[in-house]
Structure formats: structure tokens, C-alpha cells
PDB file of C-alpha atoms in Angstrom:
ATOM      1  CA  THR A   1      -7.986 -31.004  10.583  1.00 49.00           C
ATOM      2  CA  PRO A   2      -6.824 -29.205  13.694  1.00 52.00           C
ATOM      3  CA  SER A   3      -4.346 -26.393  13.175  1.00 57.00           C
ATOM      4  CA  SER A   4      -0.922 -26.736  14.752  1.00 62.00           C
ATOM      5  CA  SER A   5      -0.648 -22.980  15.167  1.00 70.00           C
ATOM      6  CA  ASP A   6      -2.809 -20.519  17.048  1.00 85.00           C
ATOM      7  CA  VAL A   7      -1.342 -17.435  15.355  1.00 92.00           C
ATOM      8  CA  GLN A   8      -0.987 -16.863  11.627  1.00 96.00           C
ATOM      9  CA  LEU A   9       1.548 -14.561  10.040  1.00 97.00           C
ATOM     10  CA  THR A  10      -0.541 -12.930   7.334  1.00 98.00           C
ATOM     11  CA  GLU A  11      -0.641  -9.558   5.627  1.00 98.00           C
ATOM     12  CA  ASP A  12      -4.027  -8.853   7.206  1.00 97.00           C
ATOM     13  CA  ALA A  13      -2.733  -9.583  10.701  1.00 97.00           C
ATOM     14  CA  VAL A  14       0.308  -7.328  10.221  1.00 98.00           C
ATOM     15  CA  ARG A  15      -1.876  -4.573   8.768  1.00 98.00           C
ATOM     16  CA  ARG A  16      -4.221  -4.716  11.751  1.00 97.00           C
ATOM     17  CA  TYR A  17      -1.341  -4.340  14.211  1.00 98.00           C
ATOM     18  CA  LEU A  18       0.241  -1.432  12.321  1.00 98.00           C
ATOM     19  CA  ILE A  19      -3.060   0.447  12.050  1.00 98.00           C
ATOM     20  CA  ARG A  20      -3.534   0.106  15.799  1.00 97.00           C
ATOM     21  CA  LYS A  21      -0.141   1.549  16.772  1.00 96.00           C
ATOM     22  CA  PRO A  22       3.424   2.102  15.538  1.00 98.00           C
ATOM     23  CA  MET A  23       5.627  -0.956  16.063  1.00 97.00           C
ATOM     24  CA  THR A  24       9.294  -1.800  15.732  1.00 96.00           C
ATOM     25  CA  THR A  25      10.477  -4.917  13.927  1.00 96.00           C
ATOM     26  CA  LYS A  26      10.970  -6.482  17.343  1.00 95.00           C
ATOM     27  CA  ASP A  27       7.417  -5.636  18.409  1.00 96.00           C
ATOM     28  CA  LEU A  28       6.113  -7.364  15.283  1.00 97.00           C
ATOM     29  CA  LEU A  29       8.312 -10.406  15.794  1.00 97.00           C
ATOM     30  CA  LYS A  30       6.933 -10.728  19.332  1.00 96.00           C
ATOM     31  CA  LYS A  31       3.403 -10.890  17.893  1.00 96.00           C
ATOM     32  CA  PHE A  32       4.401 -13.716  15.559  1.00 97.00           C
ATOM     33  CA  GLN A  33       6.656 -15.847  17.733  1.00 95.00           C
ATOM     34  CA  THR A  34       7.770 -19.063  16.073  1.00 95.00           C
ATOM     35  CA  LYS A  35       6.271 -21.191  18.861  1.00 93.00           C
ATOM     36  CA  ARG A  36       2.867 -19.602  18.128  1.00 94.00           C
ATOM     37  CA  THR A  37       2.960 -19.721  14.316  1.00 95.00           C
ATOM     38  CA  GLY A  38       4.850 -22.971  13.787  1.00 95.00           C
ATOM     39  CA  LEU A  39       7.187 -21.229  11.321  1.00 96.00           C
ATOM     40  CA  SER A  40      10.979 -21.330  11.558  1.00 96.00           C
ATOM     41  CA  SER A  41      12.932 -18.175  12.430  1.00 96.00           C
ATOM     42  CA  GLU A  42      14.091 -17.881   8.834  1.00 97.00           C
ATOM     43  CA  GLN A  43      10.571 -18.300   7.451  1.00 97.00           C
ATOM     44  CA  THR A  44       9.279 -15.709   9.891  1.00 98.00           C
ATOM     45  CA  VAL A  45      11.888 -13.147   8.834  1.00 97.00           C
ATOM     46  CA  ASN A  46      11.344 -13.839   5.127  1.00 97.00           C
ATOM     47  CA  VAL A  47       7.560 -13.763   5.262  1.00 98.00           C
ATOM     48  CA  LEU A  48       7.453 -10.659   7.437  1.00 97.00           C
ATOM     49  CA  ALA A  49       9.902  -8.893   5.121  1.00 97.00           C
ATOM     50  CA  GLN A  50       7.742  -9.690   2.091  1.00 97.00           C
ATOM     51  CA  ILE A  51       4.616  -8.483   3.878  1.00 98.00           C
ATOM     52  CA  LEU A  52       6.247  -5.224   4.978  1.00 97.00           C
ATOM     53  CA  LYS A  53       7.539  -4.598   1.466  1.00 95.00           C
ATOM     54  CA  ARG A  54       4.016  -5.022   0.129  1.00 96.00           C
ATOM     55  CA  LEU A  55       2.368  -2.901   2.824  1.00 96.00           C
ATOM     56  CA  ASN A  56       5.090  -0.246   2.527  1.00 95.00           C
ATOM     57  CA  PRO A  57       4.196   1.274   5.920  1.00 96.00           C
ATOM     58  CA  GLU A  58       5.050   4.781   7.058  1.00 95.00           C
ATOM     59  CA  ARG A  59       8.040   5.043   9.339  1.00 93.00           C
ATOM     60  CA  LYS A  60       8.736   7.260  12.291  1.00 94.00           C
ATOM     61  CA  SER A  61      11.291   7.431  15.028  1.00 95.00           C
ATOM     62  CA  ILE A  62       9.990   7.094  18.589  1.00 95.00           C
ATOM     63  CA  ASN A  63      12.499   7.071  21.441  1.00 95.00           C
ATOM     64  CA  GLU A  64      15.181   6.868  18.746  1.00 94.00           C
ATOM     65  CA  LYS A  65      13.767   3.569  17.481  1.00 92.00           C
ATOM     66  CA  MET A  66      12.295   3.191  14.028  1.00 92.00           C
ATOM     67  CA  HIS A  67       8.613   2.291  14.087  1.00 96.00           C
ATOM     68  CA  PHE A  68       6.302   1.269  11.247  1.00 96.00           C
ATOM     69  CA  TYR A  69       2.679   2.317  11.106  1.00 97.00           C
ATOM     70  CA  LEU A  70      -0.277   2.443   8.729  1.00 98.00           C
ATOM     71  CA  THR A  71      -3.236   4.751   8.519  1.00 94.00           C
ATOM     72  CA  GLU A  72      -6.663   3.503   7.459  1.00 83.00           C
TER      73      GLU A  72
ATOM     74  CA  SER B   1      15.338 -16.226  23.945  1.00 58.00           C
ATOM     75  CA  SER B   2      15.867 -12.496  23.651  1.00 70.00           C
ATOM     76  CA  SER B   3      19.109 -12.953  21.720  1.00 87.00           C
ATOM     77  CA  GLU B   4      17.275 -14.966  19.079  1.00 87.00           C
ATOM     78  CA  ALA B   5      14.696 -12.187  18.892  1.00 88.00           C
ATOM     79  CA  ASP B   6      17.520  -9.669  18.443  1.00 92.00           C
ATOM     80  CA  GLU B   7      19.018 -11.741  15.640  1.00 94.00           C
ATOM     81  CA  MET B   8      15.674 -12.046  13.900  1.00 96.00           C
ATOM     82  CA  ALA B   9      15.025  -8.306  14.205  1.00 95.00           C
ATOM     83  CA  ALA B  10      18.470  -7.561  12.788  1.00 94.00           C
ATOM     84  CA  ALA B  11      17.921  -9.955   9.873  1.00 95.00           C
ATOM     85  CA  LEU B  12      14.526  -8.442   9.157  1.00 95.00           C
ATOM     86  CA  GLU B  13      15.870  -4.894   9.258  1.00 93.00           C
ATOM     87  CA  ALA B  14      18.704  -5.859   6.933  1.00 93.00           C
ATOM     88  CA  GLU B  15      16.187  -7.262   4.425  1.00 92.00           C
ATOM     89  CA  LEU B  16      14.079  -4.133   4.642  1.00 90.00           C
ATOM     90  CA  ASN B  17      16.991  -1.742   4.356  1.00 84.00           C
ATOM     91  CA  ASP B  18      17.812  -3.257   0.990  1.00 71.00           C
ATOM     92  CA  PHE B  19      14.327  -2.362  -0.087  1.00 62.00           C
ATOM     93  CA  MET B  20      13.427   0.910   1.626  1.00 58.00           C
TER      94      MET B  20
END
């Protein structure tokens, strides 16, 4: 069956982005836009929150904005 | 739209602030 989405919001995908570079919540949301994942806005927020709670990334402030990041 | 993105970011940060 063909997939309706070309991007999947998964823990692995979020981990890969946060290892590559620090990102704000908005940066992450841009990577998992609802039109790409097929999820609703509410689902996106809920799933991303659960993933970030599990990953428990480091945080740092860059240009006065809070960024998450992970080290390998 | 960018305002929807702002709302989603705010909702996500609110969820995370409860936790972190």
C-alpha cells in the first residue's frame, strides 16, 4: 500500500536532527509539517512532546532562543 | 501559516515546560 506521507514523525528521525545541530521547537515543527506527515496539528504537538520527553535532550540558549540538542 | 506554526510551538513548549 502506498504511504500517504513522505515524512514520518518518529523518535529516530527527531534524534537524527538533534544530533546534527541544536534546534528550537519551531525548527523541529518545520521538519515535521502536518502536510508532510499527514498528522493533525494536535497529534504533531502531542507526539513530538512525548518523543522529546523520552529523548530528554540537552538544552542551550542560542540568540536568546532555547535549543535542544543531543550528543552521540 | 506562520501563525499556526507559532501556536504549535507554544503548545509544544507548554507541554515540555510541565515536564522539564
